[in-house]
Coordinates of C-alpha atoms in Angstrom, one line a residue:
M1 CA 205.9 -10.0 240.2
L2 CA 209.4 -10.1 241.7
G3 CA 211.1 -13.5 241.4
R4 CA 214.5 -14.5 242.8
F5 CA 216.9 -16.9 241.2
A6 CA 220.5 -18.0 241.9
W7 CA 223.3 -18.3 239.3
T8 CA 225.9 -19.8 241.6
L9 CA 225.1 -19.7 245.2
T10 CA 228.3 -21.2 246.5
L11 CA 228.9 -18.6 249.1
G12 CA 228.4 -21.0 252.0
L13 CA 231.3 -23.2 250.9
A14 CA 233.4 -20.3 249.8
L15 CA 233.1 -18.5 253.1
A16 CA 233.7 -21.7 255.2
Q17 CA 236.5 -21.4 257.7
G18 CA 239.6 -23.4 257.3
N19 CA 243.3 -23.4 258.3
A20 CA 245.4 -20.9 256.4
N21 CA 248.4 -22.3 254.5
V22 CA 251.4 -20.7 256.2
D23 CA 253.5 -21.0 253.0
S24 CA 250.6 -19.5 250.8
P25 CA 248.6 -16.8 252.6
S26 CA 246.5 -16.0 249.5
L27 CA 242.8 -15.5 250.1
T28 CA 239.9 -15.6 247.8
A29 CA 237.8 -12.4 247.6
I30 CA 234.1 -13.1 246.8
L31 CA 232.2 -10.5 244.9
V32 CA 228.4 -11.0 245.2
L33 CA 226.5 -9.6 242.2
E34 CA 222.9 -8.5 242.2
E35 CA 221.2 -7.8 238.9
D36 CA 217.6 -7.2 237.8
A37 CA 216.0 -8.2 234.5
I38 CA 212.7 -7.9 232.7
E39 CA 211.7 -11.1 231.0
D40 CA 208.3 -12.0 229.5
G41 CA 206.7 -9.0 231.2
R42 CA 208.1 -10.0 234.7
L43 CA 210.7 -8.3 236.8
L44 CA 213.2 -10.8 238.0
S45 CA 216.2 -10.6 240.4
Y46 CA 219.4 -12.6 239.9
V47 CA 222.2 -13.2 242.4
G48 CA 225.6 -14.6 241.5
S49 CA 229.2 -14.4 242.6
Q50 CA 232.7 -14.0 241.2
S51 CA 236.0 -15.1 242.9
Y52 CA 239.3 -13.3 242.8
P53 CA 242.6 -14.6 244.5
V54 CA 244.5 -11.9 246.4
A55 CA 247.8 -12.4 248.1
T56 CA 248.6 -9.0 249.5
E57 CA 246.8 -5.8 250.5
K58 CA 248.4 -4.1 247.4
E59 CA 246.7 -6.6 245.2
L60 CA 243.4 -6.1 247.0
R61 CA 243.6 -2.3 246.5
S62 CA 244.3 -2.9 242.8
L63 CA 241.3 -5.3 242.6
I64 CA 238.7 -2.9 244.0
R65 CA 240.0 -0.1 241.7
K66 CA 239.5 -2.5 238.8
L67 CA 236.0 -3.6 239.9
T68 CA 234.7 -0.1 240.6
R69 CA 232.3 1.0 237.9
E70 CA 229.5 3.5 237.1
P71 CA 225.9 2.2 236.7
R72 CA 224.8 1.5 233.1
K73 CA 221.4 2.6 232.1
P74 CA 218.7 -0.1 231.3
R75 CA 218.5 -1.4 227.8
F76 CA 216.3 -4.0 226.1
I77 CA 218.2 -6.6 224.1
Q78 CA 217.0 -9.3 221.8
Q79 CA 218.0 -12.8 222.6
D80 CA 216.7 -15.9 220.8
G81 CA 213.9 -13.8 219.3
R82 CA 212.8 -12.5 222.7
W83 CA 213.3 -9.1 224.2
R84 CA 215.0 -8.9 227.6
G85 CA 215.5 -5.8 229.8
V86 CA 218.9 -5.6 231.4
E87 CA 221.0 -3.1 233.4
K88 CA 224.4 -2.9 235.2
K89 CA 224.4 -1.6 238.7
G90 CA 227.4 0.5 239.6
L91 CA 229.9 -0.9 242.2
A92 CA 231.7 1.2 244.8
F93 CA 234.0 0.2 247.7
E94 CA 235.3 1.8 250.9
E95 CA 239.0 0.8 251.0
A96 CA 239.2 0.8 254.8
E97 CA 236.1 -1.5 255.0
V98 CA 237.5 -3.9 252.4
L99 CA 240.9 -4.1 254.1
A100 CA 239.3 -4.7 257.4
A101 CA 237.4 -7.7 255.9
Y102 CA 240.6 -9.0 254.4
R103 CA 242.5 -8.7 257.7
E104 CA 239.8 -10.3 259.7
A105 CA 239.6 -13.3 257.4
L106 CA 243.4 -13.7 257.4
A107 CA 243.6 -13.5 261.2
S108 CA 240.8 -16.0 261.7
G109 CA 242.3 -18.5 259.3
R110 CA 239.5 -18.4 256.7
K111 CA 240.4 -19.1 253.0
S112 CA 237.9 -16.5 251.6
F113 CA 235.9 -13.4 252.4
R114 CA 233.1 -11.5 250.9
L115 CA 234.0 -8.1 249.4
P116 CA 231.9 -5.4 251.0
A117 CA 230.4 -3.6 248.0
R118 CA 227.9 -0.9 247.5
Y119 CA 225.5 -1.3 244.6
L120 CA 224.5 1.8 242.7
P121 CA 221.4 1.4 240.5
P122 CA 221.1 3.6 237.4
T123 CA 218.5 6.4 237.1
P124 CA 216.0 5.3 236.1
S125 CA 216.5 1.7 237.1
L126 CA 214.7 -1.3 235.7
K127 CA 212.6 -1.3 238.8
D128 CA 211.6 2.3 238.1
L129 CA 210.8 1.4 234.4
Y130 CA 208.7 -1.6 235.5
A131 CA 206.7 0.5 237.9
L132 CA 206.0 2.9 235.0
G133 CA 204.6 0.0 232.9
I134 CA 207.7 -0.6 230.7
R135 CA 207.5 -4.4 230.5
E136 CA 207.5 -5.7 226.9
H137 CA 208.1 -4.9 223.3
L138 CA 205.3 -3.0 221.5
A139 CA 206.6 -2.3 218.0
T140 CA 209.6 -1.3 215.9
G141 CA 209.8 1.3 213.2
E142 CA 212.6 1.2 210.6
T143 CA 213.9 3.2 207.6
D144 CA 217.1 2.9 205.6
F145 CA 219.4 6.0 204.9
R146 CA 221.7 4.3 202.4
G147 CA 222.9 6.9 199.9
S148 CA 222.6 9.8 202.3
S149 CA 225.3 12.5 202.3
R150 CA 227.7 12.9 205.3
E151 CA 225.8 15.9 206.4
R152 CA 222.4 14.3 206.2
T153 CA 223.6 11.2 208.0
H154 CA 225.1 13.4 210.7
N155 CA 221.8 15.1 211.2
L156 CA 219.6 12.1 211.4
L157 CA 222.0 10.3 213.8
L158 CA 222.2 13.4 216.0
A159 CA 218.5 13.8 216.1
S160 CA 217.7 10.1 216.7
S161 CA 220.3 10.0 219.6
K162 CA 218.4 12.8 221.4
L163 CA 215.3 10.5 221.5
D164 CA 217.1 7.4 222.6
G165 CA 215.8 6.5 226.1
L166 CA 212.9 8.9 225.9
L167 CA 210.0 8.1 228.3
I168 CA 206.6 9.1 226.9
P169 CA 203.9 9.5 229.6
P170 CA 200.2 8.9 228.9
G171 CA 198.8 11.7 226.9
T172 CA 199.8 13.6 223.7
F173 CA 203.4 13.4 222.4
S174 CA 204.9 16.1 220.3
F175 CA 208.0 15.3 218.2
N176 CA 209.1 18.9 217.9
Q177 CA 208.8 19.4 221.6
A178 CA 210.7 16.2 222.5
L179 CA 213.5 16.8 220.0
G180 CA 214.1 20.5 220.7
P181 CA 215.5 23.1 218.4
I182 CA 217.0 22.1 215.0
T183 CA 219.7 24.7 214.8
E184 CA 223.4 25.0 214.1
E185 CA 223.9 25.7 217.8
E186 CA 222.5 22.3 218.6
G187 CA 225.1 20.7 216.2
Y188 CA 223.0 20.3 213.1
K189 CA 224.5 20.8 209.6
E190 CA 223.2 22.0 206.3
A191 CA 221.9 19.4 204.0
F192 CA 219.2 19.2 201.3
V193 CA 215.6 19.7 202.5
I194 CA 212.3 19.9 200.6
V195 CA 210.8 23.4 200.6
G196 CA 207.5 23.4 198.6
D197 CA 208.3 22.4 195.1
R198 CA 212.1 22.8 195.5
T199 CA 215.1 21.0 197.0
E200 CA 217.5 23.3 198.7
Q201 CA 220.1 23.5 201.4
G202 CA 218.8 23.9 205.0
V203 CA 219.9 23.3 208.5
G204 CA 218.8 19.9 209.7
G205 CA 218.2 18.1 206.4
G206 CA 217.6 14.4 207.3
V207 CA 215.6 15.0 210.5
C208 CA 212.5 13.9 208.6
Q209 CA 213.9 10.4 208.5
V210 CA 213.9 10.4 212.3
S211 CA 210.2 11.6 212.5
T212 CA 209.3 9.1 209.8
T213 CA 210.9 6.2 211.6
L214 CA 209.2 7.1 214.9
F215 CA 205.9 7.6 213.1
R216 CA 206.2 4.0 211.8
A217 CA 206.8 2.7 215.3
F218 CA 203.7 4.6 216.6
F219 CA 201.6 3.4 213.7
L220 CA 202.6 -0.3 214.3
A221 CA 202.1 0.0 218.0
G222 CA 198.5 1.1 217.4
L223 CA 198.8 4.5 218.9
P224 CA 196.3 7.1 217.7
I225 CA 197.9 9.7 215.4
K226 CA 196.9 13.3 216.1
E227 CA 199.1 15.1 213.5
R228 CA 201.1 13.8 210.6
H229 CA 202.1 15.4 207.3
A230 CA 203.2 13.5 204.2
H231 CA 206.2 14.8 202.2
S232 CA 205.6 16.7 199.0
Y233 CA 206.6 13.7 197.0
Q234 CA 207.5 10.0 197.5
V235 CA 211.0 10.1 199.0
A236 CA 213.2 7.2 197.9
Y237 CA 214.4 6.6 201.5
Y238 CA 210.9 5.9 202.8
K239 CA 209.7 2.5 201.5
P240 CA 207.1 1.3 201.7
T241 CA 205.4 4.4 200.5
G242 CA 202.6 6.1 202.4
L243 CA 204.3 5.8 205.8
D244 CA 206.4 8.9 206.0
A245 CA 206.1 11.9 208.4
A246 CA 207.5 15.4 207.5
V247 CA 208.3 17.9 210.2
I248 CA 209.1 21.6 209.8
Q249 CA 209.5 23.6 213.0
P250 CA 207.3 25.2 214.1
Y251 CA 204.7 24.7 211.4
K252 CA 204.5 20.9 211.0
D253 CA 204.7 18.4 213.8
L254 CA 204.3 14.7 214.5
K255 CA 201.9 14.1 217.3
A256 CA 200.6 10.8 218.7
V257 CA 198.6 9.8 221.8
N258 CA 200.0 7.3 224.4
D259 CA 196.7 5.6 225.4
T260 CA 198.4 2.5 226.8
P261 CA 198.2 1.6 230.5
G262 CA 201.6 3.2 231.3
H263 CA 204.6 5.0 230.0
I264 CA 206.4 4.1 226.7
L265 CA 210.2 3.8 226.4
V266 CA 211.8 4.8 223.1
Q267 CA 215.0 3.0 222.3
R268 CA 217.1 3.7 219.2
S269 CA 219.4 1.3 217.3
V270 CA 221.5 1.7 214.2
V271 CA 222.6 -1.3 212.2
G272 CA 224.5 -0.4 209.1
T273 CA 222.4 2.2 207.3
R274 CA 219.1 1.0 209.0
L275 CA 217.7 3.3 211.7
R276 CA 215.2 1.7 214.1
F277 CA 213.1 2.9 217.0
H278 CA 211.9 0.2 219.4
L279 CA 208.9 1.0 221.7
F280 CA 208.5 -0.8 225.0
G281 CA 205.5 -0.5 227.4
T282 CA 202.5 -2.5 228.4
K283 CA 200.9 -4.3 225.5
D284 CA 197.1 -4.2 225.5
R285 CA 196.3 -4.4 221.8
E286 CA 197.1 -6.2 218.5
V287 CA 197.6 -4.3 215.2
R288 CA 197.1 -5.4 211.6
W289 CA 197.7 -3.1 208.7
E290 CA 197.4 -3.5 204.9
G291 CA 198.6 -1.5 201.9
P292 CA 199.8 0.7 200.4
F293 CA 196.9 1.2 198.1
I294 CA 198.0 3.5 195.2
S295 CA 195.8 5.4 192.8
D296 CA 195.7 8.6 190.7
R297 CA 199.2 8.0 189.4
K298 CA 201.0 10.8 187.5
P299 CA 204.3 10.5 185.6
P300 CA 207.5 12.1 187.1
L301 CA 208.5 15.6 186.0
P302 CA 211.6 16.3 183.9
P303 CA 215.0 16.4 185.7
R304 CA 216.3 19.6 187.2
E305 CA 219.9 20.9 187.6
I306 CA 221.1 23.1 190.5
P307 CA 224.5 24.8 190.1
D308 CA 226.9 23.9 192.9
P309 CA 230.3 25.8 192.8
S310 CA 231.7 23.5 195.4
L311 CA 231.8 20.7 192.9
P312 CA 234.7 20.2 190.5
P313 CA 234.1 21.7 187.0
G314 CA 232.0 19.4 184.8
V315 CA 230.8 17.1 187.7
R316 CA 227.2 16.1 187.8
K317 CA 225.8 14.6 191.1
Q318 CA 222.3 13.2 191.6
V319 CA 220.8 14.2 195.0
D320 CA 217.1 13.5 194.4
F321 CA 215.3 10.9 192.4
A322 CA 212.3 11.0 190.1
A323 CA 209.0 9.9 191.6
E324 CA 205.5 9.6 190.3
G325 CA 202.6 11.5 191.7
A326 CA 200.0 9.4 193.5
R327 CA 197.4 9.1 196.1
V328 CA 198.5 6.4 198.7
G329 CA 196.4 4.9 201.5
V330 CA 197.4 2.6 204.3
R331 CA 194.7 1.0 206.5
R332 CA 195.1 -0.2 210.1
T333 CA 192.9 -2.2 212.5
V334 CA 193.6 -2.0 216.2
R335 CA 192.0 -4.6 218.5
Y336 CA 192.2 -3.9 222.2
R337 CA 192.2 -6.7 224.8
D338 CA 189.0 -5.2 226.3
G339 CA 187.2 -5.9 223.1
R340 CA 187.3 -2.5 221.5
V341 CA 188.2 -2.3 217.8
R342 CA 189.5 0.9 216.0
E343 CA 189.9 1.2 212.3
D344 CA 191.7 4.1 210.6
Q345 CA 193.8 4.9 207.6
V346 CA 196.7 7.2 206.6
V347 CA 196.2 9.0 203.3
S348 CA 199.0 10.7 201.4
V349 CA 198.8 12.8 198.3
Y350 CA 202.2 13.1 196.5
R351 CA 203.0 15.4 193.7
P352 CA 205.1 14.2 190.7
W353 CA 208.7 14.9 191.2
G354 CA 211.7 15.1 188.9
A355 CA 215.3 13.9 189.5
V356 CA 217.6 16.7 190.9
Y357 CA 221.2 17.0 190.0
L358 CA 224.0 19.2 191.4
V359 CA 226.3 20.4 188.6
G360 CA 229.7 21.9 189.0
P361 CA 230.9 25.0 187.1
T362 CA 231.3 24.8 183.3
P363 CA 234.8 23.7 182.5
P364 CA 236.9 26.5 180.8
P365 CA 237.3 26.1 177.0
Q366 CA 240.3 24.1 176.1
A367 CA 243.0 25.8 173.9
P368 CA 243.1 24.4 170.3
P369 CA 245.9 21.9 169.8
A370 CA 249.1 23.3 168.4
P371 CA 249.6 22.6 164.6
P372 CA 252.0 19.8 163.8
A373 CA 255.6 20.9 163.2
Q374 CA 256.5 21.4 159.6
G375 CA 259.3 19.2 158.2
G376 CA 262.0 20.4 155.7
G377 CA 263.4 18.8 152.6
A378 CA 263.1 18.9 148.8
P379 CA 259.7 17.8 147.4

């Protein structure tokens, strides 16, 4: 439903004719603004105006250069606990057209005139998103990457930025396909990754935090999960346990099904060390989950040390933390508005894990202290 509201509809008075002051030929340029918004599942249109005094054509040229702007893509923002879709249309002006409007107003004795502007909607626009079913908040997935190395942080921020603004059509979604190659050519750096029962350097370490965060958003939105792999062990970054999703291209992927009535928009946000994915679409279900339920606990393994010649001699740096082995289950109930109910669970079996330390080279042996100087004199 398209509604229309007015912020400050004062154009009638502002454009009224009047006698120009001979001593002060300044006119008021009126810029009419047209903006769209999505609120409470509805597409609304707002109209408002801004006034700018101009005394000369030089000032007018400077004004339209200042007002010219590119369109800004739609975003959903949270205000007073509610999500609101907003956008900024671009503004463009034809200088000759603007000067003609100014001169005509001046010649006819008016005190103001409307700036002839062209509005440039972004691609896609809010109207486009609304037509695709992007209308309300569905769910948010979150993880915390506090304690990550610079390289790991770089990788997860790079990967998550590639998914910001992603539109997921109805059907099966593949994380690996949406993200693209995880290579040095794409800007990824080497960081620690889990390979079987080892922790070692690999390009793209940290990307699993992105897949885990998106998996949590899918899970909380009630989307069916077609493929998901738990990590080898309980990673400290991913609490609560049991809701992680490991990816290894091309062998392990995260796949979910968009079975909602329309498309889904993925929007990323980073606040401090918290990575979030917000999903927006058409809400047709409620989700309740419970857990984690933990069983078959096994104690952590002894710590391991990995030589790292890049560290100063004698330095010992912890890069992984001990974790107990366990079987973890998380249950979910999805109730659709048409009366259907779907119950499922995510089960993860984690192996016990020991803390991992990087250690620098062994310091060279120190020379023995010199013997004290012998003093002279009679006994």
